[in-house]
Amino acid sequence: MARSKIKPLSFLSVFLLGVDGIVGSGIFLMPSRVYAKVGDLSAGLMMLAGISVLMIALCFANLASKIPGDGGAWLYTYTAFGRFAGFEIGIFTWLLGVITMATEISAFVTSLRSVFPSLNQHGNYLMAALGILAVLTILNLFGPSLMDWVDNISTVAKIGVLVLFVGMGLFFIHPANYANVSAGMSNGSSLFGRINTGFGMVFYMFTGFSFLPIAASKMDHPEKTLPKALISVLLTSATLYMIVQLTAIGVSGSSLANDNVPIAASFYRLAGTVGYDLALVGMLISILGVALSVSFSTPTIASSLASEH
């Protein structure tokens, strides 16, 4: 009875949750690394990887429309192949969630080192990481309503930073910067090899979509909402990645390959210290958003594996 009183997530909330789970630290840190491999082709690689992941997401969408309920890949495997196969997929999905959350929290605290030098001390670093994990745990205890609200704010904030970067960057783009497809040739590697390596980097930036189907029962009409959300989330994320990459290339040119925090460095060239700080805040919000999205879904896998289906 208490379950029925929980307001289900609307399509907009599910969409924002999906975007929050995909758009994390990758878009703020990976553009320089991918650009160093394939130059201007990196922007097209963003869309290509998104379309490739969409092929997998369409399978999830089809299964979600036929097998409603919590669990995502675990539930679909359990239904098709039985308990043991389902358990294998479930435990690896749970481990992926734990690893992803740990990685994002670590990246979050590491990024804060430039603002709070005391975090360079191992004890303070560990306490900050545990504190963030405790906050995520507390937020989960309040249920979908609060998580929905926090997630929406997180998504709007980080997307707002990226949109502002693109909007301002349009006035600072140098067309001559779009003339570099020879990045990485100095090490003697072939173009195909560099594209393959760059594709692997970008592909990882989209893997957060797999956590969205896990909490299907918290959604309003999941059999209809989830398929539409998966497709729209991936297309939106891929388009955003490509536009941000094109803007960063247009603003920074070949120097982009040497930037440790490429979007922040490009934003610095647009608006000085204010732009750099905005990009850093956006990156921190993105990292926290991914951790928030994963923490919202991962407990469902643990509870599902522990229960009888």
mmCIF file of N, CA, C and O in Angstrom, residues 15-114:
data_model
loop_
_atom_site.group_PDB
_atom_site.id
_atom_site.type_symbol
_atom_site.label_atom_id
_atom_site.label_comp_id
_atom_site.label_asym_id
_atom_site.label_seq_id
_atom_site.Cartn_x
_atom_site.Cartn_y
_atom_site.Cartn_z
ATOM 1 N N PHE A 15 13.992 11.125 -18.552
ATOM 2 C CA PHE A 15 14.911 11.650 -19.564
ATOM 3 C C PHE A 15 16.097 12.354 -18.905
ATOM 4 O O PHE A 15 17.256 12.114 -19.255
ATOM 5 N N LEU A 16 15.818 13.201 -17.929
ATOM 6 C CA LEU A 16 16.883 13.924 -17.236
ATOM 7 C C LEU A 16 17.767 12.975 -16.438
ATOM 8 O O LEU A 16 18.981 13.171 -16.343
ATOM 9 N N LEU A 17 17.164 11.929 -15.860
ATOM 10 C CA LEU A 17 17.945 10.929 -15.128
ATOM 11 C C LEU A 17 18.901 10.216 -16.071
ATOM 12 O O LEU A 17 20.062 9.962 -15.726
ATOM 13 N N GLY A 18 18.420 9.912 -17.277
ATOM 14 C CA GLY A 18 19.274 9.254 -18.264
ATOM 15 C C GLY A 18 20.418 10.142 -18.713
ATOM 16 O O GLY A 18 21.568 9.690 -18.821
ATOM 17 N N VAL A 19 20.123 11.405 -18.991
ATOM 18 C CA VAL A 19 21.167 12.350 -19.387
ATOM 19 C C VAL A 19 22.179 12.521 -18.261
ATOM 20 O O VAL A 19 23.390 12.587 -18.487
ATOM 21 N N ASP A 20 21.666 12.569 -17.034
ATOM 22 C CA ASP A 20 22.548 12.724 -15.877
ATOM 23 C C ASP A 20 23.487 11.531 -15.736
ATOM 24 O O ASP A 20 24.635 11.674 -15.313
ATOM 25 N N GLY A 21 22.998 10.344 -16.110
ATOM 26 C CA GLY A 21 23.815 9.144 -15.999
ATOM 27 C C GLY A 21 24.863 9.022 -17.088
ATOM 28 O O GLY A 21 25.863 8.324 -16.921
ATOM 29 N N ILE A 22 24.661 9.696 -18.229
ATOM 30 C CA ILE A 22 25.599 9.619 -19.341
ATOM 31 C C ILE A 22 26.587 10.774 -19.336
ATOM 32 O O ILE A 22 27.798 10.591 -19.443
ATOM 33 N N VAL A 23 26.059 11.985 -19.240
ATOM 34 C CA VAL A 23 26.903 13.186 -19.316
ATOM 35 C C VAL A 23 27.596 13.398 -17.978
ATOM 36 O O VAL A 23 27.055 14.007 -17.061
ATOM 37 N N GLY A 24 28.802 12.862 -17.874
ATOM 38 C CA GLY A 24 29.568 12.992 -16.645
ATOM 39 C C GLY A 24 30.903 13.657 -16.886
ATOM 40 O O GLY A 24 31.022 14.582 -17.699
ATOM 41 N N SER A 25 31.919 13.166 -16.238
ATOM 42 C CA SER A 25 33.243 13.778 -16.346
ATOM 43 C C SER A 25 33.828 13.623 -17.743
ATOM 44 O O SER A 25 34.707 14.393 -18.143
ATOM 45 N N GLY A 26 33.351 12.629 -18.505
ATOM 46 C CA GLY A 26 33.919 12.342 -19.813
ATOM 47 C C GLY A 26 33.935 13.524 -20.753
ATOM 48 O O GLY A 26 34.951 13.808 -21.392
ATOM 49 N N ILE A 27 32.809 14.246 -20.861
ATOM 50 C CA ILE A 27 32.734 15.353 -21.808
ATOM 51 C C ILE A 27 33.636 16.505 -21.400
ATOM 52 O O ILE A 27 34.035 17.325 -22.224
ATOM 53 N N PHE A 28 33.995 16.585 -20.132
ATOM 54 C CA PHE A 28 34.874 17.653 -19.668
ATOM 55 C C PHE A 28 36.352 17.263 -19.723
ATOM 56 O O PHE A 28 37.220 18.126 -19.699
ATOM 57 N N LEU A 29 36.644 15.958 -19.798
ATOM 58 C CA LEU A 29 38.028 15.498 -19.742
ATOM 59 C C LEU A 29 38.503 14.794 -21.012
ATOM 60 O O LEU A 29 39.689 14.848 -21.343
ATOM 61 N N MET A 30 37.592 14.127 -21.750
ATOM 62 C CA MET A 30 38.006 13.300 -22.870
ATOM 63 C C MET A 30 38.236 14.032 -24.194
ATOM 64 O O MET A 30 38.974 13.521 -25.051
ATOM 65 N N PRO A 31 37.615 15.205 -24.469
ATOM 66 C CA PRO A 31 37.797 15.844 -25.780
ATOM 67 C C PRO A 31 39.246 16.000 -26.213
ATOM 68 O O PRO A 31 39.563 15.800 -27.388
ATOM 69 N N SER A 32 40.137 16.345 -25.290
ATOM 70 C CA SER A 32 41.541 16.534 -25.653
ATOM 71 C C SER A 32 42.197 15.206 -26.021
ATOM 72 O O SER A 32 42.999 15.130 -26.966
ATOM 73 N N ARG A 33 41.868 14.142 -25.300
ATOM 74 C CA ARG A 33 42.476 12.844 -25.554
ATOM 75 C C ARG A 33 42.022 12.263 -26.890
ATOM 76 O O ARG A 33 42.814 11.676 -27.635
ATOM 77 N N VAL A 34 40.728 12.422 -27.182
ATOM 78 C CA VAL A 34 40.211 11.931 -28.460
ATOM 79 C C VAL A 34 40.763 12.777 -29.605
ATOM 80 O O VAL A 34 41.135 12.253 -30.659
ATOM 81 N N TYR A 35 40.836 14.095 -29.405
ATOM 82 C CA TYR A 35 41.369 14.982 -30.428
ATOM 83 C C TYR A 35 42.828 14.655 -30.720
ATOM 84 O O TYR A 35 43.270 14.712 -31.874
ATOM 85 N N ALA A 36 43.584 14.312 -29.696
ATOM 86 C CA ALA A 36 44.995 13.960 -29.891
ATOM 87 C C ALA A 36 45.146 12.726 -30.761
ATOM 88 O O ALA A 36 46.176 12.537 -31.416
ATOM 89 N N LYS A 37 44.119 11.870 -30.794
ATOM 90 C CA LYS A 37 44.164 10.647 -31.593
ATOM 91 C C LYS A 37 43.736 10.878 -33.040
ATOM 92 O O LYS A 37 44.404 10.403 -33.976
ATOM 93 N N VAL A 38 42.625 11.589 -33.233
ATOM 94 C CA VAL A 38 42.050 11.674 -34.588
ATOM 95 C C VAL A 38 41.770 13.097 -35.054
ATOM 96 O O VAL A 38 41.125 13.287 -36.083
ATOM 97 N N GLY A 39 42.214 14.104 -34.310
ATOM 98 C CA GLY A 39 42.027 15.477 -34.754
ATOM 99 C C GLY A 39 40.566 15.854 -34.917
ATOM 100 O O GLY A 39 39.715 15.513 -34.096
ATOM 101 N N ASP A 40 40.255 16.524 -36.035
ATOM 102 C CA ASP A 40 38.894 17.014 -36.260
ATOM 103 C C ASP A 40 37.870 15.886 -36.394
ATOM 104 O O ASP A 40 36.670 16.099 -36.212
ATOM 105 N N LEU A 41 38.347 14.697 -36.744
ATOM 106 C CA LEU A 41 37.426 13.563 -36.876
ATOM 107 C C LEU A 41 36.800 13.178 -35.535
ATOM 108 O O LEU A 41 35.835 12.418 -35.502
ATOM 109 N N SER A 42 37.336 13.716 -34.447
ATOM 110 C CA SER A 42 36.822 13.374 -33.120
ATOM 111 C C SER A 42 35.365 13.772 -32.946
ATOM 112 O O SER A 42 34.616 13.091 -32.247
ATOM 113 N N ALA A 43 34.954 14.879 -33.589
ATOM 114 C CA ALA A 43 33.560 15.314 -33.468
ATOM 115 C C ALA A 43 32.620 14.295 -34.100
ATOM 116 O O ALA A 43 31.581 13.943 -33.532
ATOM 117 N N GLY A 44 32.975 13.803 -35.280
ATOM 118 C CA GLY A 44 32.160 12.776 -35.927
ATOM 119 C C GLY A 44 32.158 11.482 -35.155
ATOM 120 O O GLY A 44 31.163 10.741 -35.148
ATOM 121 N N LEU A 45 33.276 11.211 -34.485
ATOM 122 C CA LEU A 45 33.392 9.994 -33.693
ATOM 123 C C LEU A 45 32.406 10.006 -32.523
ATOM 124 O O LEU A 45 31.912 8.955 -32.106
ATOM 125 N N MET A 46 32.132 11.202 -31.997
ATOM 126 C CA MET A 46 31.161 11.334 -30.904
ATOM 127 C C MET A 46 29.780 10.842 -31.349
ATOM 128 O O MET A 46 29.114 10.059 -30.659
ATOM 129 N N MET A 47 29.356 11.300 -32.531
ATOM 130 C CA MET A 47 28.049 10.892 -33.040
ATOM 131 C C MET A 47 28.049 9.424 -33.435
ATOM 132 O O MET A 47 27.071 8.700 -33.199
ATOM 133 N N LEU A 48 29.142 8.952 -34.036
ATOM 134 C CA LEU A 48 29.228 7.547 -34.447
ATOM 135 C C LEU A 48 29.114 6.608 -33.253
ATOM 136 O O LEU A 48 28.403 5.595 -33.306
ATOM 137 N N ALA A 49 29.796 6.950 -32.170
ATOM 138 C CA ALA A 49 29.718 6.124 -30.958
ATOM 139 C C ALA A 49 28.315 6.151 -30.377
ATOM 140 O O ALA A 49 27.803 5.131 -29.909
ATOM 141 N N GLY A 50 27.684 7.326 -30.411
ATOM 142 C CA GLY A 50 26.316 7.436 -29.894
ATOM 143 C C GLY A 50 25.346 6.567 -30.676
ATOM 144 O O GLY A 50 24.486 5.897 -30.098
ATOM 145 N N ILE A 51 25.495 6.556 -32.010
ATOM 146 C CA ILE A 51 24.622 5.730 -32.853
ATOM 147 C C ILE A 51 24.889 4.247 -32.590
ATOM 148 O O ILE A 51 23.964 3.431 -32.562
ATOM 149 N N SER A 52 26.148 3.895 -32.386
ATOM 150 C CA SER A 52 26.502 2.500 -32.102
ATOM 151 C C SER A 52 25.873 2.029 -30.797
ATOM 152 O O SER A 52 25.316 0.928 -30.718
ATOM 153 N N VAL A 53 25.964 2.865 -29.777
ATOM 154 C CA VAL A 53 25.354 2.521 -28.489
ATOM 155 C C VAL A 53 23.837 2.480 -28.621
ATOM 156 O O VAL A 53 23.161 1.692 -27.951
ATOM 157 N N LEU A 54 23.290 3.310 -29.514
ATOM 158 C CA LEU A 54 21.843 3.326 -29.730
ATOM 159 C C LEU A 54 21.349 1.968 -30.211
ATOM 160 O O LEU A 54 20.240 1.556 -29.864
ATOM 161 N N MET A 55 22.158 1.262 -30.990
ATOM 162 C CA MET A 55 21.772 -0.075 -31.456
ATOM 163 C C MET A 55 21.555 -1.016 -30.261
ATOM 164 O O MET A 55 20.640 -1.835 -30.253
ATOM 165 N N ILE A 56 22.420 -0.878 -29.261
ATOM 166 C CA ILE A 56 22.268 -1.690 -28.044
ATOM 167 C C ILE A 56 21.046 -1.214 -27.261
ATOM 168 O O ILE A 56 20.273 -2.024 -26.746
ATOM 169 N N ALA A 57 20.883 0.112 -27.190
ATOM 170 C CA ALA A 57 19.764 0.672 -26.434
ATOM 171 C C ALA A 57 18.420 0.263 -27.028
ATOM 172 O O ALA A 57 17.436 0.100 -26.295
ATOM 173 N N LEU A 58 18.367 0.106 -28.356
ATOM 174 C CA LEU A 58 17.116 -0.327 -28.988
ATOM 175 C C LEU A 58 16.731 -1.724 -28.529
ATOM 176 O O LEU A 58 15.541 -2.027 -28.384
ATOM 177 N N CYS A 59 17.742 -2.575 -28.287
ATOM 178 C CA CYS A 59 17.456 -3.903 -27.743
ATOM 179 C C CYS A 59 16.877 -3.779 -26.344
ATOM 180 O O CYS A 59 15.905 -4.472 -25.989
ATOM 181 N N PHE A 60 17.472 -2.902 -25.525
ATOM 182 C CA PHE A 60 16.946 -2.648 -24.186
ATOM 183 C C PHE A 60 15.516 -2.117 -24.266
ATOM 184 O O PHE A 60 14.652 -2.513 -23.481
ATOM 185 N N ALA A 61 15.291 -1.194 -25.207
ATOM 186 C CA ALA A 61 13.966 -0.583 -25.343
ATOM 187 C C ALA A 61 12.921 -1.631 -25.715
ATOM 188 O O ALA A 61 11.802 -1.638 -25.177
ATOM 189 N N ASN A 62 13.268 -2.533 -26.637
ATOM 190 C CA ASN A 62 12.345 -3.585 -27.054
ATOM 191 C C ASN A 62 12.018 -4.521 -25.894
ATOM 192 O O ASN A 62 10.851 -4.882 -25.665
ATOM 193 N N LEU A 63 13.043 -4.912 -25.141
ATOM 194 C CA LEU A 63 12.830 -5.796 -23.999
ATOM 195 C C LEU A 63 12.046 -5.101 -22.890
ATOM 196 O O LEU A 63 11.219 -5.728 -22.221
ATOM 197 N N ALA A 64 12.317 -3.801 -22.709
ATOM 198 C CA ALA A 64 11.610 -3.055 -21.664
ATOM 199 C C ALA A 64 10.116 -2.964 -21.952
ATOM 200 O O ALA A 64 9.293 -2.956 -21.025
ATOM 201 N N SER A 65 9.761 -2.918 -23.230
ATOM 202 C CA SER A 65 8.343 -2.838 -23.593
ATOM 203 C C SER A 65 7.619 -4.165 -23.400
ATOM 204 O O SER A 65 6.402 -4.203 -23.269
ATOM 205 N N LYS A 66 8.401 -5.263 -23.366
ATOM 206 C CA LYS A 66 7.805 -6.592 -23.236
ATOM 207 C C LYS A 66 7.955 -7.187 -21.838
ATOM 208 O O LYS A 66 7.164 -8.031 -21.436
ATOM 209 N N ILE A 67 8.998 -6.741 -21.119
ATOM 210 C CA ILE A 67 9.264 -7.286 -19.781
ATOM 211 C C ILE A 67 9.369 -6.129 -18.792
ATOM 212 O O ILE A 67 10.468 -5.683 -18.443
ATOM 213 N N PRO A 68 8.239 -5.584 -18.364
ATOM 214 C CA PRO A 68 8.284 -4.465 -17.425
ATOM 215 C C PRO A 68 8.735 -4.924 -16.036
ATOM 216 O O PRO A 68 8.506 -6.068 -15.638
ATOM 217 N N GLY A 69 9.392 -4.049 -15.324
ATOM 218 C CA GLY A 69 9.833 -4.370 -13.967
ATOM 219 C C GLY A 69 11.244 -3.892 -13.718
ATOM 220 O O GLY A 69 11.949 -3.451 -14.630
ATOM 221 N N ASP A 70 11.665 -3.969 -12.449
ATOM 222 C CA ASP A 70 13.007 -3.540 -12.065
ATOM 223 C C ASP A 70 14.062 -4.546 -12.519
ATOM 224 O O ASP A 70 13.796 -5.738 -12.594
ATOM 225 N N GLY A 71 15.263 -4.051 -12.786
ATOM 226 C CA GLY A 71 16.382 -4.947 -13.028
ATOM 227 C C GLY A 71 17.135 -4.743 -14.318
ATOM 228 O O GLY A 71 18.301 -5.085 -14.420
ATOM 229 N N GLY A 72 16.485 -4.206 -15.364
ATOM 230 C CA GLY A 72 17.179 -3.983 -16.616
ATOM 231 C C GLY A 72 17.726 -5.273 -17.202
ATOM 232 O O GLY A 72 17.010 -6.269 -17.353
ATOM 233 N N ALA A 73 19.024 -5.298 -17.539
ATOM 234 C CA ALA A 73 19.646 -6.456 -18.180
ATOM 235 C C ALA A 73 19.508 -7.714 -17.324
ATOM 236 O O ALA A 73 19.352 -8.825 -17.854
ATOM 237 N N TRP A 74 19.566 -7.537 -15.983
ATOM 238 C CA TRP A 74 19.403 -8.700 -15.100
ATOM 239 C C TRP A 74 18.030 -9.339 -15.302
ATOM 240 O O TRP A 74 17.910 -10.555 -15.456
ATOM 241 N N LEU A 75 16.986 -8.526 -15.307
ATOM 242 C CA LEU A 75 15.625 -9.032 -15.450
ATOM 243 C C LEU A 75 15.423 -9.706 -16.805
ATOM 244 O O LEU A 75 14.817 -10.782 -16.886
ATOM 245 N N TYR A 76 15.934 -9.076 -17.881
ATOM 246 C CA TYR A 76 15.752 -9.636 -19.210
ATOM 247 C C TYR A 76 16.475 -10.980 -19.343
ATOM 248 O O TYR A 76 15.952 -11.930 -19.932
ATOM 249 N N THR A 77 17.675 -11.077 -18.791
ATOM 250 C CA THR A 77 18.433 -12.330 -18.851
ATOM 251 C C THR A 77 17.776 -13.403 -18.004
ATOM 252 O O THR A 77 17.688 -14.572 -18.412
ATOM 253 N N TYR A 78 17.314 -13.023 -16.824
ATOM 254 C CA TYR A 78 16.635 -13.964 -15.922
ATOM 255 C C TYR A 78 15.403 -14.555 -16.603
ATOM 256 O O TYR A 78 15.159 -15.773 -16.550
ATOM 257 N N THR A 79 14.624 -13.678 -17.252
ATOM 258 C CA THR A 79 13.395 -14.125 -17.900
ATOM 259 C C THR A 79 13.683 -15.076 -19.061
ATOM 260 O O THR A 79 12.969 -16.059 -19.265
ATOM 261 N N ALA A 80 14.745 -14.794 -19.814
ATOM 262 C CA ALA A 80 15.043 -15.585 -21.005
ATOM 263 C C ALA A 80 15.838 -16.851 -20.707
ATOM 264 O O ALA A 80 15.595 -17.899 -21.310
ATOM 265 N N PHE A 81 16.797 -16.777 -19.755
ATOM 266 C CA PHE A 81 17.740 -17.877 -19.574
ATOM 267 C C PHE A 81 17.764 -18.476 -18.169
ATOM 268 O O PHE A 81 18.512 -19.422 -17.917
ATOM 269 N N GLY A 82 16.968 -17.927 -17.272
ATOM 270 C CA GLY A 82 16.890 -18.526 -15.956
ATOM 271 C C GLY A 82 17.711 -17.834 -14.884
ATOM 272 O O GLY A 82 18.409 -16.852 -15.129
ATOM 273 N N ARG A 83 17.639 -18.405 -13.658
ATOM 274 C CA ARG A 83 18.193 -17.780 -12.475
ATOM 275 C C ARG A 83 19.716 -17.603 -12.533
ATOM 276 O O ARG A 83 20.233 -16.540 -12.209
ATOM 277 N N PHE A 84 20.459 -18.640 -12.929
ATOM 278 C CA PHE A 84 21.922 -18.555 -12.867
ATOM 279 C C PHE A 84 22.470 -17.493 -13.826
ATOM 280 O O PHE A 84 23.311 -16.676 -13.452
ATOM 281 N N ALA A 85 21.979 -17.520 -15.078
ATOM 282 C CA ALA A 85 22.424 -16.519 -16.056
ATOM 283 C C ALA A 85 22.027 -15.115 -15.604
ATOM 284 O O ALA A 85 22.801 -14.163 -15.730
ATOM 285 N N GLY A 86 20.825 -15.011 -15.039
ATOM 286 C CA GLY A 86 20.369 -13.717 -14.538
ATOM 287 C C GLY A 86 21.245 -13.211 -13.404
ATOM 288 O O GLY A 86 21.574 -12.031 -13.329
ATOM 289 N N PHE A 87 21.628 -14.144 -12.512
ATOM 290 C CA PHE A 87 22.491 -13.766 -11.392
ATOM 291 C C PHE A 87 23.843 -13.262 -11.891
ATOM 292 O O PHE A 87 24.376 -12.272 -11.384
ATOM 293 N N GLU A 88 24.405 -13.927 -12.891
ATOM 294 C CA GLU A 88 25.706 -13.512 -13.435
ATOM 295 C C GLU A 88 25.631 -12.087 -13.985
ATOM 296 O O GLU A 88 26.498 -11.243 -13.692
ATOM 297 N N ILE A 89 24.612 -11.813 -14.787
ATOM 298 C CA ILE A 89 24.466 -10.472 -15.354
ATOM 299 C C ILE A 89 24.196 -9.460 -14.247
ATOM 300 O O ILE A 89 24.741 -8.351 -14.239
ATOM 301 N N GLY A 90 23.366 -9.856 -13.282
ATOM 302 C CA GLY A 90 23.017 -8.947 -12.188
ATOM 303 C C GLY A 90 24.205 -8.559 -11.335
ATOM 304 O O GLY A 90 24.396 -7.381 -11.012
ATOM 305 N N ILE A 91 25.030 -9.531 -10.989
ATOM 306 C CA ILE A 91 26.160 -9.231 -10.108
ATOM 307 C C ILE A 91 27.200 -8.382 -10.821
ATOM 308 O O ILE A 91 27.803 -7.476 -10.232
ATOM 309 N N PHE A 92 27.381 -8.617 -12.132
ATOM 310 C CA PHE A 92 28.333 -7.791 -12.880
ATOM 311 C C PHE A 92 27.790 -6.375 -13.100
ATOM 312 O O PHE A 92 28.554 -5.406 -13.119
ATOM 313 N N THR A 93 26.476 -6.254 -13.262
ATOM 314 C CA THR A 93 25.869 -4.928 -13.372
ATOM 315 C C THR A 93 26.022 -4.162 -12.069
ATOM 316 O O THR A 93 26.329 -2.959 -12.062
ATOM 317 N N TRP A 94 25.816 -4.860 -10.964
ATOM 318 C CA TRP A 94 25.985 -4.231 -9.649
ATOM 319 C C TRP A 94 27.433 -3.795 -9.450
ATOM 320 O O TRP A 94 27.702 -2.685 -8.994
ATOM 321 N N LEU A 95 28.379 -4.666 -9.816
ATOM 322 C CA LEU A 95 29.794 -4.319 -9.700
ATOM 323 C C LEU A 95 30.146 -3.130 -10.589
ATOM 324 O O LEU A 95 30.930 -2.254 -10.196
ATOM 325 N N LEU A 96 29.577 -3.084 -11.788
ATOM 326 C CA LEU A 96 29.804 -1.950 -12.677
ATOM 327 C C LEU A 96 29.315 -0.657 -12.037
ATOM 328 O O LEU A 96 29.974 0.384 -12.116
ATOM 329 N N GLY A 97 28.153 -0.739 -11.383
ATOM 330 C CA GLY A 97 27.627 0.438 -10.703
ATOM 331 C C GLY A 97 28.529 0.893 -9.572
ATOM 332 O O GLY A 97 28.792 2.096 -9.396
ATOM 333 N N VAL A 98 29.020 -0.059 -8.787
ATOM 334 C CA VAL A 98 29.917 0.262 -7.670
ATOM 335 C C VAL A 98 31.206 0.896 -8.184
ATOM 336 O O VAL A 98 31.680 1.914 -7.650
ATOM 337 N N ILE A 99 31.778 0.311 -9.246
ATOM 338 C CA ILE A 99 33.021 0.830 -9.811
ATOM 339 C C ILE A 99 32.812 2.217 -10.409
ATOM 340 O O ILE A 99 33.631 3.134 -10.225
ATOM 341 N N THR A 100 31.702 2.389 -11.122
ATOM 342 C CA THR A 100 31.404 3.692 -11.717
ATOM 343 C C THR A 100 31.235 4.758 -10.649
ATOM 344 O O THR A 100 31.765 5.870 -10.765
ATOM 345 N N MET A 101 30.508 4.411 -9.588
ATOM 346 C CA MET A 101 30.294 5.376 -8.509
ATOM 347 C C MET A 101 31.613 5.739 -7.831
ATOM 348 O O MET A 101 31.897 6.908 -7.559
ATOM 349 N N ALA A 102 32.444 4.721 -7.578
ATOM 350 C CA ALA A 102 33.735 4.970 -6.942
ATOM 351 C C ALA A 102 34.623 5.843 -7.829
ATOM 352 O O ALA A 102 35.304 6.758 -7.344
ATOM 353 N N THR A 103 34.601 5.578 -9.143
ATOM 354 C CA THR A 103 35.410 6.357 -10.079
ATOM 355 C C THR A 103 34.970 7.806 -10.112
ATOM 356 O O THR A 103 35.807 8.731 -10.093
ATOM 357 N N GLU A 104 33.650 8.029 -10.180
ATOM 358 C CA GLU A 104 33.133 9.399 -10.259
ATOM 359 C C GLU A 104 33.378 10.166 -8.959
ATOM 360 O O GLU A 104 33.727 11.349 -8.989
ATOM 361 N N ILE A 105 33.209 9.498 -7.823
ATOM 362 C CA ILE A 105 33.461 10.166 -6.545
ATOM 363 C C ILE A 105 34.942 10.508 -6.423
ATOM 364 O O ILE A 105 35.315 11.607 -5.963
ATOM 365 N N SER A 106 35.807 9.588 -6.848
ATOM 366 C CA SER A 106 37.243 9.850 -6.820
ATOM 367 C C SER A 106 37.594 11.030 -7.714
ATOM 368 O O SER A 106 38.394 11.905 -7.335
ATOM 369 N N ALA A 107 36.998 11.069 -8.906
ATOM 370 C CA ALA A 107 37.243 12.185 -9.823
ATOM 371 C C ALA A 107 36.736 13.497 -9.237
ATOM 372 O O ALA A 107 37.354 14.556 -9.394
ATOM 373 N N PHE A 108 35.614 13.418 -8.533
ATOM 374 C CA PHE A 108 35.035 14.610 -7.907
ATOM 375 C C PHE A 108 35.978 15.184 -6.852
ATOM 376 O O PHE A 108 36.292 16.375 -6.851
ATOM 377 N N VAL A 109 36.438 14.328 -5.959
ATOM 378 C CA VAL A 109 37.320 14.790 -4.880
ATOM 379 C C VAL A 109 38.669 15.251 -5.449
ATOM 380 O O VAL A 109 39.229 16.254 -4.999
ATOM 381 N N THR A 110 39.171 14.542 -6.462
ATOM 382 C CA THR A 110 40.430 14.933 -7.090
ATOM 383 C C THR A 110 40.309 16.313 -7.723
ATOM 384 O O THR A 110 41.239 17.136 -7.631
ATOM 385 N N SER A 111 39.161 16.595 -8.346
ATOM 386 C CA SER A 111 38.946 17.907 -8.958
ATOM 387 C C SER A 111 38.891 19.013 -7.915
ATOM 388 O O SER A 111 39.267 20.158 -8.189
ATOM 389 N N LEU A 112 38.423 18.677 -6.715
ATOM 390 C CA LEU A 112 38.332 19.678 -5.651
ATOM 391 C C LEU A 112 39.696 20.032 -5.051
ATOM 392 O O LEU A 112 39.795 21.005 -4.310
ATOM 393 N N ARG A 113 40.721 19.251 -5.381
ATOM 394 C CA ARG A 113 42.039 19.513 -4.804
ATOM 395 C C ARG A 113 42.559 20.900 -5.150
ATOM 396 O O ARG A 113 43.271 21.529 -4.357
ATOM 397 N N SER A 114 42.223 21.376 -6.362
ATOM 398 C CA SER A 114 42.697 22.699 -6.763
ATOM 399 C C SER A 114 42.033 23.807 -5.970
ATOM 400 O O SER A 114 42.564 24.906 -5.855
#
